[in-house]
Coordinates of C-alpha atoms and ligand atoms in Angstrom, one line a residue:
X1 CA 114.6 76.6 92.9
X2 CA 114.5 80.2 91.4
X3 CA 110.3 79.6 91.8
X4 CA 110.7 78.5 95.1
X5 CA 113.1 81.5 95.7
X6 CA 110.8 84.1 93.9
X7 CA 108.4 82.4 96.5
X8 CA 109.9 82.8 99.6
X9 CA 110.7 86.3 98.9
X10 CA 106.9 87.3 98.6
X11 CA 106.2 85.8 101.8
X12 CA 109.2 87.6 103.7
X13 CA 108.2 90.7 102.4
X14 CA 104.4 90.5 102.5
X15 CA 105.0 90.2 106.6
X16 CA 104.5 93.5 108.4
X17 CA 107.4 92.8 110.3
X18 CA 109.7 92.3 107.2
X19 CA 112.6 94.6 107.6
X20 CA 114.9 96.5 104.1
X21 CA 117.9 95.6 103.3
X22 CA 120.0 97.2 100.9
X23 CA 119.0 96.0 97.5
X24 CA 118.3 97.0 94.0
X25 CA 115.7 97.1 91.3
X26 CA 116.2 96.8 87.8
X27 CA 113.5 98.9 85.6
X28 CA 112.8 98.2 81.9
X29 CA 111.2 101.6 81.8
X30 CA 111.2 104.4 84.0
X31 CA 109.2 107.3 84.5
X32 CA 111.0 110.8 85.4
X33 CA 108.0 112.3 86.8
X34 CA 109.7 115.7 86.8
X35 CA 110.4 116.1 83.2
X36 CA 107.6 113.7 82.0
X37 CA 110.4 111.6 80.4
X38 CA 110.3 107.9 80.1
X39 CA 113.6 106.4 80.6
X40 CA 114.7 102.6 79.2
X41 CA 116.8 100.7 81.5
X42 CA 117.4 101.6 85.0
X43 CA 118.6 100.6 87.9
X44 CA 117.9 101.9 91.2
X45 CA 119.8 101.2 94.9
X46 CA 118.7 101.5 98.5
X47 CA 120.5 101.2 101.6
X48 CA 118.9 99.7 104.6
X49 CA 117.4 102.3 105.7
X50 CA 114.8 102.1 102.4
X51 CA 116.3 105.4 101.1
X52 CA 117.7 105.5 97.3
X53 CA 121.7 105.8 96.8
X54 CA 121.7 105.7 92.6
X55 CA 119.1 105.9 90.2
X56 CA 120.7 105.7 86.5
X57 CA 121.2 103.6 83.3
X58 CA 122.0 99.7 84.4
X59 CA 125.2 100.0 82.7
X60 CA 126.0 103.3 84.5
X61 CA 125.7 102.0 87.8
X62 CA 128.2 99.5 89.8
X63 CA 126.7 96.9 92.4
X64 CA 128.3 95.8 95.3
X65 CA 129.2 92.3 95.6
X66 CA 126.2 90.1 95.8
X67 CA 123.6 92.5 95.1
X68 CA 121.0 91.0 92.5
X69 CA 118.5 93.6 91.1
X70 CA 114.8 93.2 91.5
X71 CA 114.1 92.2 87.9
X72 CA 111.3 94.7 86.3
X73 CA 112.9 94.6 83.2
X74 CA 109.5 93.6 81.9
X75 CA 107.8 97.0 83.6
X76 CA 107.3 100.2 84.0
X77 CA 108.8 101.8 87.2
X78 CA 107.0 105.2 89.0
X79 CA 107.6 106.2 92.0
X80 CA 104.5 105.3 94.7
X81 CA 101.8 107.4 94.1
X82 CA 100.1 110.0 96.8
X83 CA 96.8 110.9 97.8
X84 CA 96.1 114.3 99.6
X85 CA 92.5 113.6 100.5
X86 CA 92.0 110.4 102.2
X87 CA 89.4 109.0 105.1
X88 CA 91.1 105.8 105.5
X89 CA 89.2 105.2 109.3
X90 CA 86.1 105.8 107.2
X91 CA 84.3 103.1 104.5
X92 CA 80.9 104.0 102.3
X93 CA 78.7 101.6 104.6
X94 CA 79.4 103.8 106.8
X95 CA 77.6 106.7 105.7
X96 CA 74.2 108.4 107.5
X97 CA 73.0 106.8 110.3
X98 CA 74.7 104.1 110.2
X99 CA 78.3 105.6 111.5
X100 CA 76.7 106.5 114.7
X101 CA 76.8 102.4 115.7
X102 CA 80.7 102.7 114.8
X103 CA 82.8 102.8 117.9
X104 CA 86.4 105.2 117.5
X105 CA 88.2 101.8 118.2
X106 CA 86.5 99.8 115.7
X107 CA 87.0 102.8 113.4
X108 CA 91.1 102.1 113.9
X109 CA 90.2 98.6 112.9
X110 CA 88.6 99.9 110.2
X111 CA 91.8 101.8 108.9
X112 CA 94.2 99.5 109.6
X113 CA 92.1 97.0 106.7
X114 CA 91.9 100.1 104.4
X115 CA 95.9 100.7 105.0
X116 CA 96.6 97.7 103.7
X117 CA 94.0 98.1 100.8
X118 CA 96.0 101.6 99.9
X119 CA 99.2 101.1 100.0
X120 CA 98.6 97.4 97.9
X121 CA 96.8 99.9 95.7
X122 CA 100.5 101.3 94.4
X123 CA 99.7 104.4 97.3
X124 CA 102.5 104.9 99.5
X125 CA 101.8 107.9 100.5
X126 CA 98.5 109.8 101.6
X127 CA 97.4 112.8 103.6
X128 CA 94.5 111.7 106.1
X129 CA 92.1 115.2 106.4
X130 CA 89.1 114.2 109.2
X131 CA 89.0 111.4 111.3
X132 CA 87.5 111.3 115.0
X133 CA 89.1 110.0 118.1
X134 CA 92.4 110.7 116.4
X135 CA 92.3 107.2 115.0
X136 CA 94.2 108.8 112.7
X137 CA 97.4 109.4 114.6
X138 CA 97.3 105.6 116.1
X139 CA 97.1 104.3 112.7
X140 CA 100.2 106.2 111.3
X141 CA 101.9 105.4 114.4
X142 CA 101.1 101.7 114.4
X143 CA 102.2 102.2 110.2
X144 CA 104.8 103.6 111.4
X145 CA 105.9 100.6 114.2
X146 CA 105.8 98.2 112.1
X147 CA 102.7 96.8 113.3
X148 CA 100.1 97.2 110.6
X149 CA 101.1 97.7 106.4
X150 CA 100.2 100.8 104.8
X151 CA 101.2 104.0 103.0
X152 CA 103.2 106.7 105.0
X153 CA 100.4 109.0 106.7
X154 CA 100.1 112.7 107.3
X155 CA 97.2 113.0 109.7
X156 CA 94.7 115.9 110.7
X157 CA 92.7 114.0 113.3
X158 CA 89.4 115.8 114.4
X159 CA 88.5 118.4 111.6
X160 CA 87.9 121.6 112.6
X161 CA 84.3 123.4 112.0
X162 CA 81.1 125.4 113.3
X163 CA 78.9 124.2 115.8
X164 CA 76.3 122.7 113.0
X165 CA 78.3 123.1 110.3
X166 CA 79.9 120.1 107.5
X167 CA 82.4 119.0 110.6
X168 CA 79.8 118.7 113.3
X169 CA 77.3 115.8 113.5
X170 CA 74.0 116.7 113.0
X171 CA 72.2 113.2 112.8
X172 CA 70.9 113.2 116.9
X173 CA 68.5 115.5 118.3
X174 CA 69.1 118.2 120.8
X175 CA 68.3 115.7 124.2
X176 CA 71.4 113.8 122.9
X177 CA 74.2 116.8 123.3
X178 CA 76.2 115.8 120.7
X179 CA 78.9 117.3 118.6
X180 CA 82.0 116.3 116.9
X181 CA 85.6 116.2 118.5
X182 CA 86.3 119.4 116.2
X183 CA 83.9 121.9 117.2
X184 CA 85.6 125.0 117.7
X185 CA 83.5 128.6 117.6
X186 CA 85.3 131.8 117.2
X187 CA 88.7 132.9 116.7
X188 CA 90.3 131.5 120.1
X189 CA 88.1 128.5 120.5
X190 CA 89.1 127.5 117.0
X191 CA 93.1 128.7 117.8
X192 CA 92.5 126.5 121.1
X193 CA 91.4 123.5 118.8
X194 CA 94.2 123.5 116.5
X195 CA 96.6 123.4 119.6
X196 CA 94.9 120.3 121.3
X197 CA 94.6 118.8 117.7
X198 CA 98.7 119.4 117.8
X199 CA 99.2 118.5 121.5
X200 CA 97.1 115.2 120.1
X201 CA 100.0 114.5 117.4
X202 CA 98.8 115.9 114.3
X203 CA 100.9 116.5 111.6
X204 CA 98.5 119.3 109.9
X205 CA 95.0 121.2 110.2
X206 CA 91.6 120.5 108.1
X207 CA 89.1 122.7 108.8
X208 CA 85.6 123.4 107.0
X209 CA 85.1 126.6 105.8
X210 CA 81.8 126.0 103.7
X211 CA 78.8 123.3 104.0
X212 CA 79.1 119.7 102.3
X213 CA 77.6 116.9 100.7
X214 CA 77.8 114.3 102.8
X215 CA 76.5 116.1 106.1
X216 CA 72.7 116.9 107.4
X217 CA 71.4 120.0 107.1
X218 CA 73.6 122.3 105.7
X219 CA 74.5 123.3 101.9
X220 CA 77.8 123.3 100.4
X221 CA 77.7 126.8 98.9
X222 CA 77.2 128.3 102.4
X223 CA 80.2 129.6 104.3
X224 CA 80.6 128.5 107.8
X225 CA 84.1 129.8 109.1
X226 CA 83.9 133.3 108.3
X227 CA 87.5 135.0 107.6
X228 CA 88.2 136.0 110.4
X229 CA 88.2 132.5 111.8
X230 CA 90.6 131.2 109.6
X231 CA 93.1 133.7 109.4
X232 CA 93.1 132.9 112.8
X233 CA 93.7 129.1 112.6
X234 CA 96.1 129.3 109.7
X235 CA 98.2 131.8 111.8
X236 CA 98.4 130.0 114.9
X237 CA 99.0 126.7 112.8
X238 CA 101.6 128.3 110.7
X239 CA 103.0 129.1 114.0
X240 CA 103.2 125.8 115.3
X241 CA 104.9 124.5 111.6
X242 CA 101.6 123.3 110.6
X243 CA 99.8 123.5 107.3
X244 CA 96.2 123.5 106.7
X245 CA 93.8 122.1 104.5
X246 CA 90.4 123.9 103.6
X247 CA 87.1 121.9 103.1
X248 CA 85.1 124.4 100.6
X249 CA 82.6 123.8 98.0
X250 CA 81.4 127.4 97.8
X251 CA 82.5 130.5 96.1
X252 CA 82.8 132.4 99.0
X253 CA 84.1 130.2 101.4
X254 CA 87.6 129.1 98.9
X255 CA 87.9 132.7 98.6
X256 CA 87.9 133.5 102.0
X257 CA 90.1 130.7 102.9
X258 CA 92.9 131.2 100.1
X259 CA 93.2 134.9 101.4
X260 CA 93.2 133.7 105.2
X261 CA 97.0 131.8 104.0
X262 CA 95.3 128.6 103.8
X263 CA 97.7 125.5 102.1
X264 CA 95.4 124.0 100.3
X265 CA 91.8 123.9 99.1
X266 CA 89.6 120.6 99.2
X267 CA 86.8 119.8 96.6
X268 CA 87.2 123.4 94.7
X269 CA 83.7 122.8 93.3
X270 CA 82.2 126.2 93.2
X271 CA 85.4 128.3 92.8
X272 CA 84.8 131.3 90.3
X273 CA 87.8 132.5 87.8
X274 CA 88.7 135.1 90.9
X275 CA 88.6 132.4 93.2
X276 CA 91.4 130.4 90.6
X277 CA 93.0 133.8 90.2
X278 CA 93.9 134.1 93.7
X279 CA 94.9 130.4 94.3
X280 CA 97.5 131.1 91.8
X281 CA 98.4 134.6 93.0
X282 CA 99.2 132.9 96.5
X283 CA 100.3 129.3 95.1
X284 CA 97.3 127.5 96.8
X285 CA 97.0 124.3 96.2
X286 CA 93.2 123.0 94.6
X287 CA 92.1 119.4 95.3
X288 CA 89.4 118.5 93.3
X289 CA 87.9 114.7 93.9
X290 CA 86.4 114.4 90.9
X291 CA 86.1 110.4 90.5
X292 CA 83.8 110.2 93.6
X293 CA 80.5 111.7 91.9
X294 CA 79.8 108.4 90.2
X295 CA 80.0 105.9 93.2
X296 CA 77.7 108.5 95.0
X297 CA 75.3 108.7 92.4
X298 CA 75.2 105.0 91.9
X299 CA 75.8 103.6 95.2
X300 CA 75.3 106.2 97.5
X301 CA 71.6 105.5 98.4
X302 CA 72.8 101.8 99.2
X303 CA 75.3 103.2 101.4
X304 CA 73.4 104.9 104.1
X305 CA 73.8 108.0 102.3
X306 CA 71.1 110.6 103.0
X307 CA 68.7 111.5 100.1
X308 CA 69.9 115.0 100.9
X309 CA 73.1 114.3 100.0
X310 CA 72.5 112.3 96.6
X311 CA 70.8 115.6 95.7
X312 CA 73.3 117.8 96.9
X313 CA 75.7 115.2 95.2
X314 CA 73.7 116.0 91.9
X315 CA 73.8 119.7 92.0
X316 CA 77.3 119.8 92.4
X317 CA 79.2 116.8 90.6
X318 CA 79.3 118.1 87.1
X319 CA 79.7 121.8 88.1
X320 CA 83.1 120.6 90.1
X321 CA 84.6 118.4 87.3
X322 CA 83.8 121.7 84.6
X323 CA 85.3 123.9 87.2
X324 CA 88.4 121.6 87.6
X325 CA 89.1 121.7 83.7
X326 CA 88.9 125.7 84.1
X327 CA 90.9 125.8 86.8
X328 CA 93.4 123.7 85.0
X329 CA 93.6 125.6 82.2
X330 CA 93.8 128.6 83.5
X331 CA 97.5 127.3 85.4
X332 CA 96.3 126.8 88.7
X333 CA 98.0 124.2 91.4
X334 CA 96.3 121.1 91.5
X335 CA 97.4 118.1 94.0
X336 CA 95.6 114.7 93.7
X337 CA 93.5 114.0 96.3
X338 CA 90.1 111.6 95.9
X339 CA 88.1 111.4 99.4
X340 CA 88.6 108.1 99.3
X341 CA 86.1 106.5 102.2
X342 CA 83.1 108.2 100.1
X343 CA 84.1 105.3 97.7
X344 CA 86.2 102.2 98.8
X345 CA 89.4 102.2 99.5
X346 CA 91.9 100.7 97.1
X347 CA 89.8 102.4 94.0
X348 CA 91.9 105.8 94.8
X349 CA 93.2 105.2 91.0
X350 CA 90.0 105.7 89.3
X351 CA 90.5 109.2 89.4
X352 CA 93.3 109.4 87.1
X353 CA 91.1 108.4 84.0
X354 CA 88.7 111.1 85.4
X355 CA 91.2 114.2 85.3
X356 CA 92.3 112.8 82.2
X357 CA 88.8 113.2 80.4
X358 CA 88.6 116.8 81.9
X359 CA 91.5 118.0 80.7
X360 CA 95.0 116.7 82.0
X361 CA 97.8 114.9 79.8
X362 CA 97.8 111.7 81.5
X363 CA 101.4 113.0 82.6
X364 CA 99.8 115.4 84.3
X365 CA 97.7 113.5 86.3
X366 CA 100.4 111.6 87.5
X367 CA 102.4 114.6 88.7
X368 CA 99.5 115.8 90.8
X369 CA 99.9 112.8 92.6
X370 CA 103.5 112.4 92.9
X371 CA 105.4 115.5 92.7
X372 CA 102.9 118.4 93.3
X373 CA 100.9 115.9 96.2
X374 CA 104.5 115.9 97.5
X375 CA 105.6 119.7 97.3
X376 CA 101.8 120.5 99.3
X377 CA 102.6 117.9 101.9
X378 CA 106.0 119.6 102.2
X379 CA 108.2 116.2 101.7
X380 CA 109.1 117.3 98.3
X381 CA 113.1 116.0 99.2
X382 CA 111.3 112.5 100.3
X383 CA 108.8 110.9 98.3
X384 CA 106.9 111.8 95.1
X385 CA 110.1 110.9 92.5
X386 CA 112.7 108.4 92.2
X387 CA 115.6 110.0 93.2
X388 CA 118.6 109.8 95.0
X389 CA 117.9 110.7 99.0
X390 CA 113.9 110.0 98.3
X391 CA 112.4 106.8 99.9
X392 CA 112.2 103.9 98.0
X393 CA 108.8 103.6 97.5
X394 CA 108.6 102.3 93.6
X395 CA 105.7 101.2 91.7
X396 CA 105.5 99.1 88.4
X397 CA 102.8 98.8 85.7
X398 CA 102.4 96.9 82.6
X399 CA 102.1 99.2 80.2
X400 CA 102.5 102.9 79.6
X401 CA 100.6 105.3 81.6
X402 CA 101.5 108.3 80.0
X403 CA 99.6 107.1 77.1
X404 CA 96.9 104.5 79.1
X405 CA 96.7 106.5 82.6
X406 CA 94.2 103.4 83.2
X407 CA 97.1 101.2 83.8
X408 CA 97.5 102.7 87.5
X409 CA 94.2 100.5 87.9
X410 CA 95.9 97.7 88.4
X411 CA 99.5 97.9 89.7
X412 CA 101.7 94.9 90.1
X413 CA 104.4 95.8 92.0
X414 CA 105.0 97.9 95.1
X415 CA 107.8 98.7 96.7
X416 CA 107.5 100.9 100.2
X417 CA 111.3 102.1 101.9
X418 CA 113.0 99.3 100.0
X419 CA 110.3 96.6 101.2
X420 CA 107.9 94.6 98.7
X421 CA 104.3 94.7 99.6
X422 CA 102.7 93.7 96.4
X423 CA 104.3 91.7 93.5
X424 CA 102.4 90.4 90.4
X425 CA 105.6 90.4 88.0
X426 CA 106.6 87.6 87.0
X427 CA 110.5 87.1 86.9
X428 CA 111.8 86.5 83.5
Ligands
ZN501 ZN1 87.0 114.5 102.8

């Protein structure tokens, strides 16, 4: 009967349409992601809205009449992790030449499976940066409706960049007139653009300040938007209470963009020690993805990927993972983000081990993706920690992370707003 209950459970809350109810979980250990502490024994409550009421020692806290805790008495609890840096509208296969056969509505197809993939994945949280068609905002909406499972989304749509540059397309010919939604040259045009991205229903601004890997023709130590550009979209985003997020390989280009007031800087791979220097002076955030190097590398080419880009990929992998150890070091802001959609989506975990072997205390790692991903997305009072007034979005492992940060690799439990969407624990 219990089985059968256990049973019935996992099907109610594995439909999309399932809906939170107060409830409670029981933890047998618990991460306090703010100290680093691992607490034995705790018990957490949420109201029907999916928000937390108590987090404390089971014997500490008092349960209303009828209220049986979740029992992970056998687990450790975190709360649900956060990417910065996702393409969840985007998959490897379609890299090159091959995305131009993609339609935008099949691409919403295509994040709605990934959603699902992400947030089963113990991600509850990400930050979209690029998507076309603001596929984007339709996904997070439809997350939001109820309609489709996945993590809670902060969404860019289009990215912003140079005619030519990383954020154009430059796969067609000239005869074909094409450019990407984002194309915006100039201080105005680019100010005009981060209006209709807002008018649209973004919820921030990506922009690309410097080439990339994974685009034709250019290199990603070459600056594209020059300062002046920037300080232009970071004022008139500011403005309009949104943050931005900065695309830059090259030395130059993070520069630039961290003294143009820019929120956070993606990839970081070329940054120099002034470069770190100034991200801390201003409290920039870096995002280095440094797991993605190997799935290029090894899979790229299989992919679609341009041979351009595998060699690009080559020049700059190792150079990015030293430079995220020295930027570490030196006490520099660093927020998780992966660029998941350069590798498949569900893997976002893999990266952990990754910052781990360069350099971070597995503890570390997990607070770039749960309390500093949450300070840079500015939702530091909602998700990111288990605590009173957060969401109750709450993970469990087997095992201790903060001594085997592999363990993320394969979470069996997640909990989004009070709602079950994964659960591999068996009931004792
Ligand atoms: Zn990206």
């Amino acid at each position: 009967m219990r089985k059968l209950l256990f049973a019935l459970i996992a099907v109610v809350a594995a439909s999309p349409f399932a809906h939170a109810a107060p409830g409670a979980v029981r933890c047998g250990k618990l991460l306090d992601v703010r100290s680093g502490r691992m607490l034995t024994d705790q018990l957490i409550t949420f109201d029907s809205n999916g928000t937390i009421t108590a987090v404390g020692p089971a014997s500490s806290i008092a349960l209303s009449g009828g209220t049986t805790p979740y029992d992970l008495s056998a687990a450790t609890c975190l709360p649900g992790l956060i990417d910065v840096h996702t393409h969840l509208t985007g998959d490897p296969s379609s890299s090159g030449y091959q995305a131009l056969g993609i339609s935008i509505p099949r691409e919403a197809i295509i994040g709605a499976k990934n959603a699902r993939l992400t947030l089963r994945a113990g991600f509850t949280t990400v930050r979209n940066v690029g998507a076309e068609g603001y596929t984007d905002v339709a996904l997070r909406d439809g997350i939001n409706d109820g309609d489709v499972p996945g993590p809670r989304m902060l969404v860019s749509g289009p990215p912003l960049g140079i005619t030519g540059g990383h954020c154009d397309n430059n796969l067609l010919p000239f005869e074909f007139h094409f450019k990407s939604d984002g194309v915006a040259d100039g201080p105005w045009a680019a100010r005009a653009k981060v209006r209709e991205n807002i008018k649209y229903g973004v919820d921030l601004i990506k922009i690309c300040a410097s080439g990339g890997v994974l685009s034709k023709g250019d290199q990603p130590g070459t600056p594209q938007y020059t300062f002046e550009e920037m300080e232009a979209i970071t004022e008139e985003a500011h403005k309009l209470g949104r943050r931005v997020a900065a695309h830059a390989h090259g030395t130059q280009s993070i520069k630039d963009a961290i003294q143009a007031g820019i929120d956070s800087i993606e990839h970081s791979s070329l940054i120099d020690d002034d470069g770190i220097a100034a991200a801390k002076k201003r409290g920039t955030y870096l995002v280095f993805d440094i797991y993605n190097d190997d799935f290029i590398l090894q899979e790229g080419a299989k992919a679609g990927m341009l041979p351009e880009s595998i060699e690009k990929e080559k020049k700059i992998g190792r150079l990015q993972r030293e430079n995220f150890r020295k930027a570490w070091q030196a006490g520099a802001k660093i927020a998780f983000g992966t660029d998941s959609g350069v590798y498949p989506h569900g893997d976002n975990a893999k990266q952990f081990a990754k910052m781990v072997e360069w350099g971070m205390k597995p503890v570390d790692a997990i607070q770039a993706a749960t309390v500093k991903a949450a300070d840079l997305l500015g939702w530091a009072d909602k998700v990111g920690a288990v605590e009173t007034g957060h969401y109750a979005d709450i993970i469990a492992v087997s095992g201790d992370p903060t001594s085997d940060v592999k363990v993320l690799e394969s979470v069996k439990f997640v909990m989004k707003g009070g709602t079950i969407v994964r659960n591999e624990v068996s009931a004792r």
